[in-house]
mmCIF file of C-alpha atoms in Angstrom:
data_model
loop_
_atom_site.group_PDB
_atom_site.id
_atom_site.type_symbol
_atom_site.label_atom_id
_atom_site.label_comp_id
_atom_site.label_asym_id
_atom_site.label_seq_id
_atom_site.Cartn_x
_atom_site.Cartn_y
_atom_site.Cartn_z
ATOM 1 C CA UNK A 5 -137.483 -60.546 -105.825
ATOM 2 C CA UNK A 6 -140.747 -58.514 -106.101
ATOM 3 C CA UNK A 7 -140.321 -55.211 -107.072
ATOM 4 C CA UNK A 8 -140.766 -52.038 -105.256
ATOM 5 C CA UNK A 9 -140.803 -54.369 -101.961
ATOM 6 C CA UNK A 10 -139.545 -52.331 -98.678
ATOM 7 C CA UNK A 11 -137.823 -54.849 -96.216
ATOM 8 C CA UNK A 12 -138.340 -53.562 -92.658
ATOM 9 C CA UNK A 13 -135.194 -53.838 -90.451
ATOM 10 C CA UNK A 14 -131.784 -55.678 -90.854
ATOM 11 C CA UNK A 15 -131.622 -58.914 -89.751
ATOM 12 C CA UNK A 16 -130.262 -58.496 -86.263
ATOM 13 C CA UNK A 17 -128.583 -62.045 -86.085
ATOM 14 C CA UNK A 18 -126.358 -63.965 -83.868
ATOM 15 C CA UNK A 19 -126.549 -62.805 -80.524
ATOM 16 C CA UNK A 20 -126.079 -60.057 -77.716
ATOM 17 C CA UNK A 21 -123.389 -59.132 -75.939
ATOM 18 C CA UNK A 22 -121.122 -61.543 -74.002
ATOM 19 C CA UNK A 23 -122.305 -63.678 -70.774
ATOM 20 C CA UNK A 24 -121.543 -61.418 -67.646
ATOM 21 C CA UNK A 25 -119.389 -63.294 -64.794
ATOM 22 C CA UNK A 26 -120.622 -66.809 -63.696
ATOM 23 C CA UNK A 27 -119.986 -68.675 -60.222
ATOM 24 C CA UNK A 28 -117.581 -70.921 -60.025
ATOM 25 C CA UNK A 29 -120.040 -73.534 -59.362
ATOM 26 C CA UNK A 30 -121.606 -72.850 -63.016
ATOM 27 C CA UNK A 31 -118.499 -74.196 -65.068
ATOM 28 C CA UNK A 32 -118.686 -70.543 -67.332
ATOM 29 C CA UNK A 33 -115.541 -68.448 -67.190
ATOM 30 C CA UNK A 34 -115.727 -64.330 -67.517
ATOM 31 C CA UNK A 35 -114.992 -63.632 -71.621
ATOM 32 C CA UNK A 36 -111.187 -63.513 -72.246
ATOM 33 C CA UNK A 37 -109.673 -59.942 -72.279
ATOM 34 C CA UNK A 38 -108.043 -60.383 -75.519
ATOM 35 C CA UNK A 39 -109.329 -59.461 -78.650
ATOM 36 C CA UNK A 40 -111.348 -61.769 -80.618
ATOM 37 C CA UNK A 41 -110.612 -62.148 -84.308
ATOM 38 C CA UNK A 42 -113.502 -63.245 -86.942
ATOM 39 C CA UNK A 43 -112.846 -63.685 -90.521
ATOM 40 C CA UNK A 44 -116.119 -64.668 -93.070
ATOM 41 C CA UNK A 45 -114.331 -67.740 -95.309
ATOM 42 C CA UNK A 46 -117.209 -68.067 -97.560
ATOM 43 C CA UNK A 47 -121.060 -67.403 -98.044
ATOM 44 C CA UNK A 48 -122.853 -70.445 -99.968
ATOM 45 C CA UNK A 49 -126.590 -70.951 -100.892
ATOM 46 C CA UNK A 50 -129.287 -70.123 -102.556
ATOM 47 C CA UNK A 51 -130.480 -67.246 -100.313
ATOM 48 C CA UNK A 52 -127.330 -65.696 -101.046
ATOM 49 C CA UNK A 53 -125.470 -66.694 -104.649
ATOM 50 C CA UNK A 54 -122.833 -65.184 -105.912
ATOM 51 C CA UNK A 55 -123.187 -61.117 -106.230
ATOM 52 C CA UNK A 56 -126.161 -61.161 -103.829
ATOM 53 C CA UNK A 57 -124.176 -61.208 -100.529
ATOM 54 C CA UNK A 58 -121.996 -58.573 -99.735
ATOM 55 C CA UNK A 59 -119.855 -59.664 -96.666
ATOM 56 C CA UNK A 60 -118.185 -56.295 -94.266
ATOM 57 C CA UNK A 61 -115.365 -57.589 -91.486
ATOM 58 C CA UNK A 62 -114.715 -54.260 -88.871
ATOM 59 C CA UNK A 63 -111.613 -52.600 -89.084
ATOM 60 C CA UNK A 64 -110.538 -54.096 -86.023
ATOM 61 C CA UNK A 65 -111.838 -57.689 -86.760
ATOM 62 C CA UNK A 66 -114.186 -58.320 -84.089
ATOM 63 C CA UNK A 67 -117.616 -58.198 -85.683
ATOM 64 C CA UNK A 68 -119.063 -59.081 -89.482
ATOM 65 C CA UNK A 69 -122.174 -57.650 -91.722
ATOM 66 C CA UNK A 70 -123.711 -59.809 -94.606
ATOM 67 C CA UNK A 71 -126.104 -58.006 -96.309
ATOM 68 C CA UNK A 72 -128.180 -59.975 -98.921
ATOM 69 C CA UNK A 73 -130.173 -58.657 -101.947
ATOM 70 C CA UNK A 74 -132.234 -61.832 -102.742
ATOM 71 C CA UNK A 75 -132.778 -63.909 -99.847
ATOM 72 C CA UNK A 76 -136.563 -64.859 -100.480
ATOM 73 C CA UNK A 77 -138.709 -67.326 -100.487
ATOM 74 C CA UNK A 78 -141.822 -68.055 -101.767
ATOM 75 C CA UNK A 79 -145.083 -70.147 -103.061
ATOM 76 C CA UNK A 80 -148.337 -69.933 -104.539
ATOM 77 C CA UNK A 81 -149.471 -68.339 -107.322
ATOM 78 C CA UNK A 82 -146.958 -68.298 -110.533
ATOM 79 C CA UNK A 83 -143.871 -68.821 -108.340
ATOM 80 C CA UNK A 84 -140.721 -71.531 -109.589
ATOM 81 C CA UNK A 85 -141.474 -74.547 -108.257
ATOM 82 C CA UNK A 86 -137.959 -74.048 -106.835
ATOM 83 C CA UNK A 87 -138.786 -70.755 -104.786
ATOM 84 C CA UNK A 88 -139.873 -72.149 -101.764
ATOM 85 C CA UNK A 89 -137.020 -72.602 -99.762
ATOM 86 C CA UNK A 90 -133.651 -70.544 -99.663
ATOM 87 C CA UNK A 91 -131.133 -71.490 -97.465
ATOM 88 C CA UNK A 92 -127.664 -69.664 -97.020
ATOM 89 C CA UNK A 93 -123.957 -70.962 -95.552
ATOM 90 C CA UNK A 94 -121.578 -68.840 -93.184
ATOM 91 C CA UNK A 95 -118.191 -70.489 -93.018
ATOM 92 C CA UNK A 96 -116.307 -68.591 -89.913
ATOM 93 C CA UNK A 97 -113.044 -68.756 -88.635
ATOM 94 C CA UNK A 98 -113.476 -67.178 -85.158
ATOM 95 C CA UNK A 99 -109.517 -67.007 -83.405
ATOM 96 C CA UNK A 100 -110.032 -66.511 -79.319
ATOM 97 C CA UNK A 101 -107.423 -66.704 -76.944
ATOM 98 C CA UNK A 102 -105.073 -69.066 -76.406
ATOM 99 C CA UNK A 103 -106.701 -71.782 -72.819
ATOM 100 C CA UNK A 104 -110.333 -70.624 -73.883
ATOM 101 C CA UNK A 105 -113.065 -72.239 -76.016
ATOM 102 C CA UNK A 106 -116.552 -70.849 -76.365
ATOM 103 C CA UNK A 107 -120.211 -72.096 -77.660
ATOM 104 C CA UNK A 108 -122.923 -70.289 -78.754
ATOM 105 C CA UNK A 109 -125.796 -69.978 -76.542
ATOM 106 C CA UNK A 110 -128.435 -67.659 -78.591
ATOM 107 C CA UNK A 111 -129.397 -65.901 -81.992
ATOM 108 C CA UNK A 112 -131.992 -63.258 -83.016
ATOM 109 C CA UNK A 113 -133.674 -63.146 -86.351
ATOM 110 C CA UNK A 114 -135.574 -60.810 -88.002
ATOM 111 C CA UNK A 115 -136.960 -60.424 -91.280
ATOM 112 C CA UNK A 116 -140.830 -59.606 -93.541
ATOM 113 C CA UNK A 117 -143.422 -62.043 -94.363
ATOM 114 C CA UNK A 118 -146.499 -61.694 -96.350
ATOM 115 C CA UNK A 119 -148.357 -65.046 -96.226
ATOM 116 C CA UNK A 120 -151.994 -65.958 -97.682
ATOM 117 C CA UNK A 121 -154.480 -67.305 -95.475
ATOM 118 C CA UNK A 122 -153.774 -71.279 -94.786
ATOM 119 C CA UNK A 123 -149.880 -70.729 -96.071
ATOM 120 C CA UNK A 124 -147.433 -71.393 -93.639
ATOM 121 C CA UNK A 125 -143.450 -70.634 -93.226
ATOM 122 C CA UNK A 126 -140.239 -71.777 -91.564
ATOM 123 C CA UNK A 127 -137.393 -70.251 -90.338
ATOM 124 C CA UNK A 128 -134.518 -72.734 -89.431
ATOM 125 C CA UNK A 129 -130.688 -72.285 -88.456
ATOM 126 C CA UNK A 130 -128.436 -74.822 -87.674
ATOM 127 C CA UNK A 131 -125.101 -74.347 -86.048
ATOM 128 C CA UNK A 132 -122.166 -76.933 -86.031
ATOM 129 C CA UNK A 133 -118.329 -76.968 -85.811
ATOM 130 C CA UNK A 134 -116.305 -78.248 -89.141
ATOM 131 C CA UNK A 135 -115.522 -82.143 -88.042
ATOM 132 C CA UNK A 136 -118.505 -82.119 -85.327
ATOM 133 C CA UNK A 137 -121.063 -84.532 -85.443
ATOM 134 C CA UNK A 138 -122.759 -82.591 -83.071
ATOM 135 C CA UNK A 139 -125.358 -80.200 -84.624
ATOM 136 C CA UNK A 140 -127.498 -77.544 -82.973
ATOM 137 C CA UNK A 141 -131.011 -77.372 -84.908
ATOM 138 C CA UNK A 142 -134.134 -74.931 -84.319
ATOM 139 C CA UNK A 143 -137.180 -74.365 -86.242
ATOM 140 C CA UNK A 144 -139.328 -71.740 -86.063
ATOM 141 C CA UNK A 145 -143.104 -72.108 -88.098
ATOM 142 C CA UNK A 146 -145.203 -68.743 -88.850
ATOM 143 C CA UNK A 147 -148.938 -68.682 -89.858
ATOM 144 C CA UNK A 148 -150.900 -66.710 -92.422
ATOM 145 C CA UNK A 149 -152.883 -64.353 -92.190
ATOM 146 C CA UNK A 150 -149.664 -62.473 -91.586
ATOM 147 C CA UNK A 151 -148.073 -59.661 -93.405
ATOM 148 C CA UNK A 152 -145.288 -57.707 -90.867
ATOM 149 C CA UNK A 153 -141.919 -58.217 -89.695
ATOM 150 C CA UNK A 154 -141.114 -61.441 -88.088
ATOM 151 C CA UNK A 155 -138.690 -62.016 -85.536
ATOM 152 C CA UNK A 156 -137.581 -65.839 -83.775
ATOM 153 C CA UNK A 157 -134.891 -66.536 -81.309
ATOM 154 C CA UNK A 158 -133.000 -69.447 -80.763
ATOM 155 C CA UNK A 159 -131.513 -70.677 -77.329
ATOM 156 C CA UNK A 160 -129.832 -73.555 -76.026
ATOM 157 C CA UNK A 161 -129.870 -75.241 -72.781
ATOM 158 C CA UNK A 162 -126.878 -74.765 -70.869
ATOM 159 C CA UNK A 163 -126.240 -78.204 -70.637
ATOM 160 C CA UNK A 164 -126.753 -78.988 -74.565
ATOM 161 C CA UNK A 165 -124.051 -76.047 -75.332
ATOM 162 C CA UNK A 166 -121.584 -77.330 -78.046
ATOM 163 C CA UNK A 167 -118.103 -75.906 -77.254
ATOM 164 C CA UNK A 168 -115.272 -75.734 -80.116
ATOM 165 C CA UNK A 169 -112.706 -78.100 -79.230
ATOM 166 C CA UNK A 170 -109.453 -76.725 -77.030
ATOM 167 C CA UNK A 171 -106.201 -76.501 -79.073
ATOM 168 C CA UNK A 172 -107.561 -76.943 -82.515
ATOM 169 C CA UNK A 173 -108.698 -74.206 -85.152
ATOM 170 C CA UNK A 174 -112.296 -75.422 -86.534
ATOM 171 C CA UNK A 175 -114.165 -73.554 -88.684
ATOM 172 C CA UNK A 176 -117.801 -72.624 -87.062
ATOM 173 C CA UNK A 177 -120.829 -73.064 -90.239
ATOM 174 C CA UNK A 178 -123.866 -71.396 -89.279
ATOM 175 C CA UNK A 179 -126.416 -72.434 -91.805
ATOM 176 C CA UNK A 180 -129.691 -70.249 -92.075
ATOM 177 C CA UNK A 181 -133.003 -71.861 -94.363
ATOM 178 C CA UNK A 182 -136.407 -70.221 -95.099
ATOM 179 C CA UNK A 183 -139.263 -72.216 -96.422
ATOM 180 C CA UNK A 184 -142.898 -71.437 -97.558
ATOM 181 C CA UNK A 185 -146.126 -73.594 -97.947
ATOM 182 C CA UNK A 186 -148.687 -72.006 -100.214
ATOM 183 C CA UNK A 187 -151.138 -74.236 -98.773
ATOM 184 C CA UNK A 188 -154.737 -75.076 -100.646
ATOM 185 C CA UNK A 189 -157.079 -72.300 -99.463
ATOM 186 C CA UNK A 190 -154.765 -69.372 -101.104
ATOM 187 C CA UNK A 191 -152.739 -71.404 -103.027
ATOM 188 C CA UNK A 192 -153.306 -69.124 -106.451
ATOM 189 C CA UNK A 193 -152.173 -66.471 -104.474
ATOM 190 C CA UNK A 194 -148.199 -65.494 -103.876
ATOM 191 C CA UNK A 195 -146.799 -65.549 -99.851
ATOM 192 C CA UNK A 196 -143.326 -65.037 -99.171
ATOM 193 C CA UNK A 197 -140.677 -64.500 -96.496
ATOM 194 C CA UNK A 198 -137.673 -62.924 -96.795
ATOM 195 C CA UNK A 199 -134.315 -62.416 -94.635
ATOM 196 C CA UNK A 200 -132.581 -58.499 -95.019
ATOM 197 C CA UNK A 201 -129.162 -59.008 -93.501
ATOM 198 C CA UNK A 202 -126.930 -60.698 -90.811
ATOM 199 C CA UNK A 203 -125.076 -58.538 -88.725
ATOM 200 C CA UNK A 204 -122.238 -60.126 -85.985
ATOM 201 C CA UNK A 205 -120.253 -58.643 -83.647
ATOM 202 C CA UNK A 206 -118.626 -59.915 -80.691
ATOM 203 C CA UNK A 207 -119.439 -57.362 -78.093
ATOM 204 C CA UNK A 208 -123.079 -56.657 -79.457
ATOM 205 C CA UNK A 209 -124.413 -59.395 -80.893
ATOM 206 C CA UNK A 210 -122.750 -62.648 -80.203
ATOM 207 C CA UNK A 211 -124.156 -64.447 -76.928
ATOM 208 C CA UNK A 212 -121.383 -66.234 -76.304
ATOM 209 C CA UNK A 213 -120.739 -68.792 -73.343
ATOM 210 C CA UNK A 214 -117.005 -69.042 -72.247
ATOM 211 C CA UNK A 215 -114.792 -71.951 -70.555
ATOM 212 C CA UNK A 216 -111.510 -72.212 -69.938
ATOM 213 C CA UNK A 217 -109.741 -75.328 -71.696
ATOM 214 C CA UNK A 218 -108.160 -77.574 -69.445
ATOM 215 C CA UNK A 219 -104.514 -77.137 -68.327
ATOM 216 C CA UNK A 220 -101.626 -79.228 -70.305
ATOM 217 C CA UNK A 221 -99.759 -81.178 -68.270
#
């Protein structure tokens, strides 16, 4: 990681505070009263190997900081060949009450980029349920001439929400990637891109849509 860098800004990550009331009509229930319990299983990749990631659960297990150390990419110049793209694994088990399920519905993320003239980046998260086919995707591409904070937001159509399945535990995997293009007019030149930290919390930063499950019979 270059030295003597200053990263502006945690990475404010996964979403605001929960969806207020919705109409019957809508299909979205009011969040459950009862605590919600999130425990970080592992942290995987190569934006965040081992002894780079520190991960924080609250005392009362409702929200969850990973901070990273080395979560850069970049290209050009006399970078590895290697350094242009870092990607980095949450594995969550979130616990909600029992007759509710819940999908996410956006995600903030912030981070630095310095990029040449002609180089070009990505920012990409993917979100998916453990045993899901179903995966939520979204890219995000940034320009050079740039050299600032960054910031890109996902959302998701109410009607493409993915909800975890009723009466089953399934681990959520949120899966973050950056990637850098040197291009040809600055290519002897370095650009990078870099992600601080990832902060989630249930109440703050979680956007979460709720349903009930349906009834047993």
């Amino acid at each position: 990681m270059a030295g003597g860098l200053l990263l502006s800004g945690a990475i404010a990550a996964l979403l605001t505070s929960a969806l207020p009331a919705q109409s019957p009509s809508s299909g979205f229930d009011d969040p459950p009263p009862d605590k919600i319990i999130i425990q970080v299983a592992t942290v995987n990749g190569s934006g965040c190997p081992q002894g780079t990631a520190a991960v924080a659960v609250s005392e009362d297990n409702t929200a969850f900081t990973v901070t990273y150390s080395d979560y850069l990419a970049q290209a050009g110049g006399n970078s590895d060949p290697t350094a242009f793209r870092r990607n980095c694994q949450l594995n969550l088990k979130v616990h909600v009450p029992g007759g509710f399920t819940y999908a996410i519905a956006s995600a903030d993320y912030r981070g630095f980029a310095s990029l040449q003239r002609g180089a070009s980046a990505t920012q990409r998260a993917s979100y998916y349920f453990q045993g899901s086919p179903s995966t939520v995707s979204r890219n995000h591409p940034f320009s050079g001439p740039l050299n600032d904070n960054w910031q890109a937001t996902d959302e998701t159509d109410w009607a493409q929400l993915v909800y975890a399945p009723c009466g089953v535990q399934r681990n959520f995997n949120i899966n973050t990637e950056i990637r850098v293009n040197a291009g040809t007019q600055s290519a002897d030149k370095v650009s990078f891109m870099t992600m601080d930290s990832t902060d989630g919390d249930i109440s703050t930063v979680y956007h979460l849509a709720w349903k009930e499950c349906p009834k047993k019979s």
